[in-house]
Amino acid sequence: MEYVSPEGLRLDGRRPMEMRQIRAEIGVVAKAAGSALFEMGNTKVIAAVYGPREVQNRSQQLNDSALVRCEYTMANFSTGDRMRKPKGDRRSTEISLVIRQTMEACIMTHLMPRSQIDIFVQVLQADGGTRSACINAASLALADAGIPMRDLVTSCSAGYLNSTPLLDLNYIEDSAGGADVTLGILPKLDKVTLLQMDAKLSVETFENVMQLAIEGCKAVATYIREVLLENTKQLEYRRGI
Amino acid sequence: MLQNKSFVKRTRGGKITKVVREHYLRHDIYCGAPICKVCDTSQARLSPTPSTILIFDTNVVLNQIDLLENPAIDDVVVLSIVLEEVKNRNLSVYNRVRALCSNSLRKFFVFSNEHHKDTYVTEMSGESKNDRNDRAIRVAAQWYQSHLAGSARILLITNDKENKRKAIEEGISAETVESYVRSLSRPDLLDLLVQPASEDVNMEEVEDLRPSKRKIIYTEHKPMSEITSGLHRGIYHQGKLRVNRYNPFEAYVGSESIGDEIIIYGRTNMNRAFDGDIVAVELLPQDQWHEEKSLALADEEDEEEDVHLVPGSADDAPWTTAQPPGSAGVTESISSRPSGRVVGIIKRNWHSYCGSLEPMAMPAGSGGVAHALFASKDRRIPKIRIHTRQLENLLDKRIVVAVDSWDRLSRYPSGHYVRTIGQIGDRDTETEVVLIENDINTRPFSSQVLACLPPLPWSVSSEDLANSIRQDLRQLRVFSVDPPGCKDIDDALQCTSLPNGNYEVGVHIADVTNFVHSDTPLDDEASQRGTSVYLVERRIDMLPKPLTEDVCSLRADVERLAFSVIWEMTPEAEIISTRYTKSVIKSCAALSYIEAQARMDDSRLMDPLTTDLRNMNALAKIMRERRIQRGALTLASAEVKFQIDTETHDPLDIGMYQIREANQMVEEFMLAANVSVAEKILKHFPLCSLLRRHPTPTREMLEPLLRTAAAVGLNLDVSSSKALADSLDSAVADDPYFNKLIRILATRCMTQAVYFSSGDLSPPEYLHYGLAAPLYTHFTSPIRRYADVIVHRLLAASLGIQKLPAIFQDGTRLTSIADNLNYRHRNAQMASRASVELHTLIFFRKRPTDTEARIVRIRSNGFFVFVPKYGIEGPVYLTPRGDKEGGEWFVDEQQQKIRKMDGSMSYSVLQTVFIHLEIVEPQPNRPKLQLTLV
């Protein structure tokens, strides 16, 4: 199948190096310590952060650092076919783990020993790249909750179809069977916290695809920073400073 | 600007789901006209001052693609919505439009109207998809009109009346194809037009004049839904229809559902299916399975057997040989083969065909539209009815015709003229026909491909010499042995005596992969072409000429890069060790087979080169002996060689190609190199090696050989290749040519060897039957075969000197490459045979000849003879054609004899007869070679 037309347009009209439209909103769940809504095109996820709070299960308590827990779920209505997925299926368990590890890498857990931070992410609408969207949402929610972090983690996916590196795959491109690289970086520190790929790529192409994903992550970071700054200004204004 | 497209779709499971997709509208889509002041014109493709910019609607593109391909039509804007619809409806037309759009000589521009912010239209409620798309086309046309504001005329071409009316209402100039082509005042273009559906009425009127033809000839095709359910329930069988090359009234459908081939006899049962169509077949009741067998050879019309070259393998041989006609004795034996009839066509394989018009009288009013019948060169294709306005020009021409439709009332499909190739019988025209028929790409290499060549003139650089992967073998006495006049020398040999009495034998192959890197335009082109094609008077290269004849060619006295296989061999030709390396060599002599043979035979010559040759020849003889011991078949072929006049390129003389010891010597080392390389690459890459296999022939395929042999009292053992080889060896008679004849007959019972990817089959299937080798591949001719290029890459990767390109990880890609190579290889062979046939015809045009021939097959009204001297085969009729029930002759199936009823004369198979060869022209412009008994 042709995923990139000879005119250089993808199926949805983007060019290979373009991301979908992104949008973020902070403070969507009033009860949570921090929350955010993140959209990448038609992929829409919501994240809520609780904590740092007392560890619920004493046996899990860590004496030198905070316990980070993460739960990833997909709303039953998030995909077109309304399939009832059992909670805790392999896929969500894996993504929960991936998100937890990625976030753990940026949270300064040593500052909050004997406490627990819960991150809940839910996919409201899925159209490819849910992993990245969840990480971005979680990152924003953590920032909203005021949890000390080394840097904002941002994530973006990239793939390789029709011998072209493509940024930010949507569902059709994702299910095309080509390689799909999901990358999470700490943009200020220039460090990689997450790198996943299914399918195979030669090293040269992989480097190109990864470079593209890095660009994507940086663009997301710029946007997230803007959103946070705007949010902070709002808070400032409300406080009347 | 973001827009969501939502639509309802039915999933494979049958559920109805709503799909929502993002649809981005852009500002940066340009109009493609260089005159435009607003848009970025770097990608513009239209001409600088277009008088008229054409926009076609979907149906016009689908139906009139031949017109679009004509250079007279230019400055076309192809809308992406049109492309999308065309793609969904007909992929081959889509590919042709795409080819036009990417052809730098044509001015076709693709405008992505669906993603342009001003030309995207949303579906209105109550509007059908087609109406919406038509509206999108109109909106785009309007946009162009206002965008280019008067600097060019925009013309929408549509055959849809409603669409045209609306367009004119909206102020867009619109015309139908026909009126537009008429306005160009080019009558030849009008022939390219496909007659629109309304023409059907006309057609019937024409047929009305002949009441006998008015009847319904073919049964109706079943609707697709019925076919699908029928396939599901197992009543119908799906498969690709293949028409017998030698009998167009017989076809086969390989069906997976019953695991056998279904035979379809007669055009009525074929029900308008063409060769290559995917069809649905219904089995006939078992008692009808052999009903039409005798009809299989009887001709409905005037189809006839032609003189042709001796088939090289079972794949080219007439299938009917397996079932001798006439006698009642064999009918039961074949009734086990199911026969059926076509009930529906799932996918058409229509394309354009080469051929000529049936000779016909000129209609009275010249200049008007005439109906003519077109006969394709490919006999598998039925005659095609076309309309033409230039009949007088076309009658003696070879033309290309495309098929448009075939309705039930008409005996023949209707089509339209595409282009003229040239005069019938002209050598260049006929050669071009051969090339088109075999789908051989003769276009010059594109500039992108040529850009991949190394800077010329090229010579071995110091970097190449310094490269640690490359061994310097320039001091070795390397030489090449090839046919005289060979310019693409891809192999060279070397044989050095070692102090311990052994020999170091090297096979050095041109290092093509040093210049052809994977994933470059050059590589893609070579992989598409697959092989060089050798015709009698010209060669169509796989790689551009500088590579073929100079940079890669291992010419004498120049340094060249090579990929070498070097063995240490004992004087008994036992391989002690094998080594593979990239190297630099300097050939000291480029010998021809004749020169090499002469050197070996001349006992006075004692120079080192000749000694090497003799040593190698001694080794080769032992290797050959051993190979034959293992059961390799020595098959004979009737290859002919022409002597061509250097001025006129007409053949002066033909004779059998002589095989010398020197040929066998080179062949032996090439085989050994191929086998060694096959072992090496398979060891490293068991799942993605490209190998070559030759399937064991089935008993059925050997049947004609056994029958012929039995008739002359020869008992062949075909239980294994070894047994067959032995019994072929023992098949000697007083007649010196007898053995060769039997071998030629054996050759045509074999299937062709094929390339395959080792991951697709299990190791026992890797066997090469003819060579009796468990593993075989092609390594030794990378200049002229792409398979060898792939094998070079595999070998380099297995040595760790280069990385394996990514495509080797993709099993399906590799399989499709192997399939393409097989297809190209076969076509190349067919083309060179056709070229030889053509030259044979030209040769006999001026020289009616009497010569000796051998009977190879008995038929009810005559027999087939093989003419050893010229390597051709053809029918000799004992009774006049058309007079089937002559009754004078009687066929004895058991003894393969044909006898006159009164017993005065009889002919038996393999008997020598004298025949007269002459070119006759039964119809004007249709010369053919006729064989008659003297």
mmCIF file of C-alpha atoms in Angstrom, chain A residues 1-2 5-7 9-15 18-21 40-43 80-83 127 170 172 200-204, chain B residues 1-2 4-5 15 17-18 20-26 28-30 80 83 87 94 98 101 110-112 115 519 803-804 806 809:
data_model
loop_
_atom_site.group_PDB
_atom_site.id
_atom_site.type_symbol
_atom_site.label_atom_id
_atom_site.label_comp_id
_atom_site.label_asym_id
_atom_site.label_seq_id
_atom_site.Cartn_x
_atom_site.Cartn_y
_atom_site.Cartn_z
ATOM 1 C CA MET A 1 0.000 0.000 0.000
ATOM 2 C CA GLU A 2 1.036 3.544 -0.641
ATOM 3 C CA SER A 5 2.111 9.537 -2.272
ATOM 4 C CA PRO A 6 4.674 10.551 -4.900
ATOM 5 C CA GLU A 7 3.545 14.130 -4.185
ATOM 6 C CA LEU A 9 1.667 13.632 1.174
ATOM 7 C CA ARG A 10 0.620 11.046 3.688
ATOM 8 C CA LEU A 11 -2.844 9.538 3.780
ATOM 9 C CA ASP A 12 -4.153 12.265 6.053
ATOM 10 C CA GLY A 13 -2.466 15.060 4.127
ATOM 11 C CA ARG A 14 0.582 15.554 6.305
ATOM 12 C CA ARG A 15 4.101 15.576 4.951
ATOM 13 C CA GLU A 18 5.008 16.749 10.162
ATOM 14 C CA MET A 19 3.282 15.956 13.416
ATOM 15 C CA ARG A 20 -0.413 15.879 13.965
ATOM 16 C CA GLN A 21 -2.028 18.826 15.624
ATOM 17 C CA MET A 40 -2.276 14.326 19.254
ATOM 18 C CA GLY A 41 -4.649 14.490 16.344
ATOM 19 C CA ASN A 42 -7.451 12.124 17.114
ATOM 20 C CA THR A 43 -5.618 10.478 19.973
ATOM 21 C CA GLY A 80 -14.323 2.313 16.932
ATOM 22 C CA ASP A 81 -15.386 -1.201 17.765
ATOM 23 C CA ARG A 82 -16.675 -1.124 21.295
ATOM 24 C CA MET A 83 -14.781 -4.057 22.633
ATOM 25 C CA ASP A 127 -5.711 6.787 16.859
ATOM 26 C CA ASN A 170 -1.514 7.543 13.163
ATOM 27 C CA ILE A 172 -3.452 3.337 9.835
ATOM 28 C CA LYS A 200 13.483 -4.461 12.252
ATOM 29 C CA LEU A 201 15.381 -1.624 10.662
ATOM 30 C CA SER A 202 18.928 -1.381 9.408
ATOM 31 C CA VAL A 203 21.149 0.704 11.652
ATOM 32 C CA GLU A 204 21.437 3.563 9.161
ATOM 33 C CA MET B 1 -6.656 23.482 8.821
ATOM 34 C CA LEU B 2 -8.037 20.325 10.317
ATOM 35 C CA ASN B 4 -12.293 15.151 10.207
ATOM 36 C CA LYS B 5 -13.458 12.746 7.623
ATOM 37 C CA LYS B 15 -19.668 -5.605 11.652
ATOM 38 C CA THR B 17 -18.210 0.489 12.270
ATOM 39 C CA LYS B 18 -17.809 4.177 11.987
ATOM 40 C CA VAL B 20 -13.081 8.734 11.709
ATOM 41 C CA ARG B 21 -9.914 9.890 10.092
ATOM 42 C CA GLU B 22 -8.072 13.122 10.273
ATOM 43 C CA HIS B 23 -7.805 15.056 7.094
ATOM 44 C CA TYR B 24 -5.410 17.972 6.989
ATOM 45 C CA LEU B 25 -5.993 20.762 4.513
ATOM 46 C CA ARG B 26 -2.945 22.644 3.417
ATOM 47 C CA ASP B 28 1.311 24.718 0.480
ATOM 48 C CA ILE B 29 -0.109 22.791 -2.447
ATOM 49 C CA TYR B 30 0.879 24.466 -5.652
ATOM 50 C CA SER B 80 -5.710 13.349 -6.614
ATOM 51 C CA LEU B 83 -6.134 9.132 -9.063
ATOM 52 C CA LYS B 87 -6.646 3.238 -8.135
ATOM 53 C CA TYR B 94 -3.442 3.676 -12.113
ATOM 54 C CA ARG B 98 1.462 7.298 -12.372
ATOM 55 C CA CYS B 101 2.991 11.698 -14.103
ATOM 56 C CA VAL B 110 -0.711 15.801 -9.934
ATOM 57 C CA PHE B 111 -2.729 18.323 -7.974
ATOM 58 C CA SER B 112 -3.648 17.105 -4.507
ATOM 59 C CA HIS B 115 -5.725 18.314 0.661
ATOM 60 C CA ASP B 519 18.693 0.589 -3.063
ATOM 61 C CA LYS B 803 26.492 -5.821 5.273
ATOM 62 C CA LEU B 804 23.453 -7.666 4.025
ATOM 63 C CA ALA B 806 17.669 -4.858 4.319
ATOM 64 C CA GLN B 809 15.111 -9.668 5.852
#
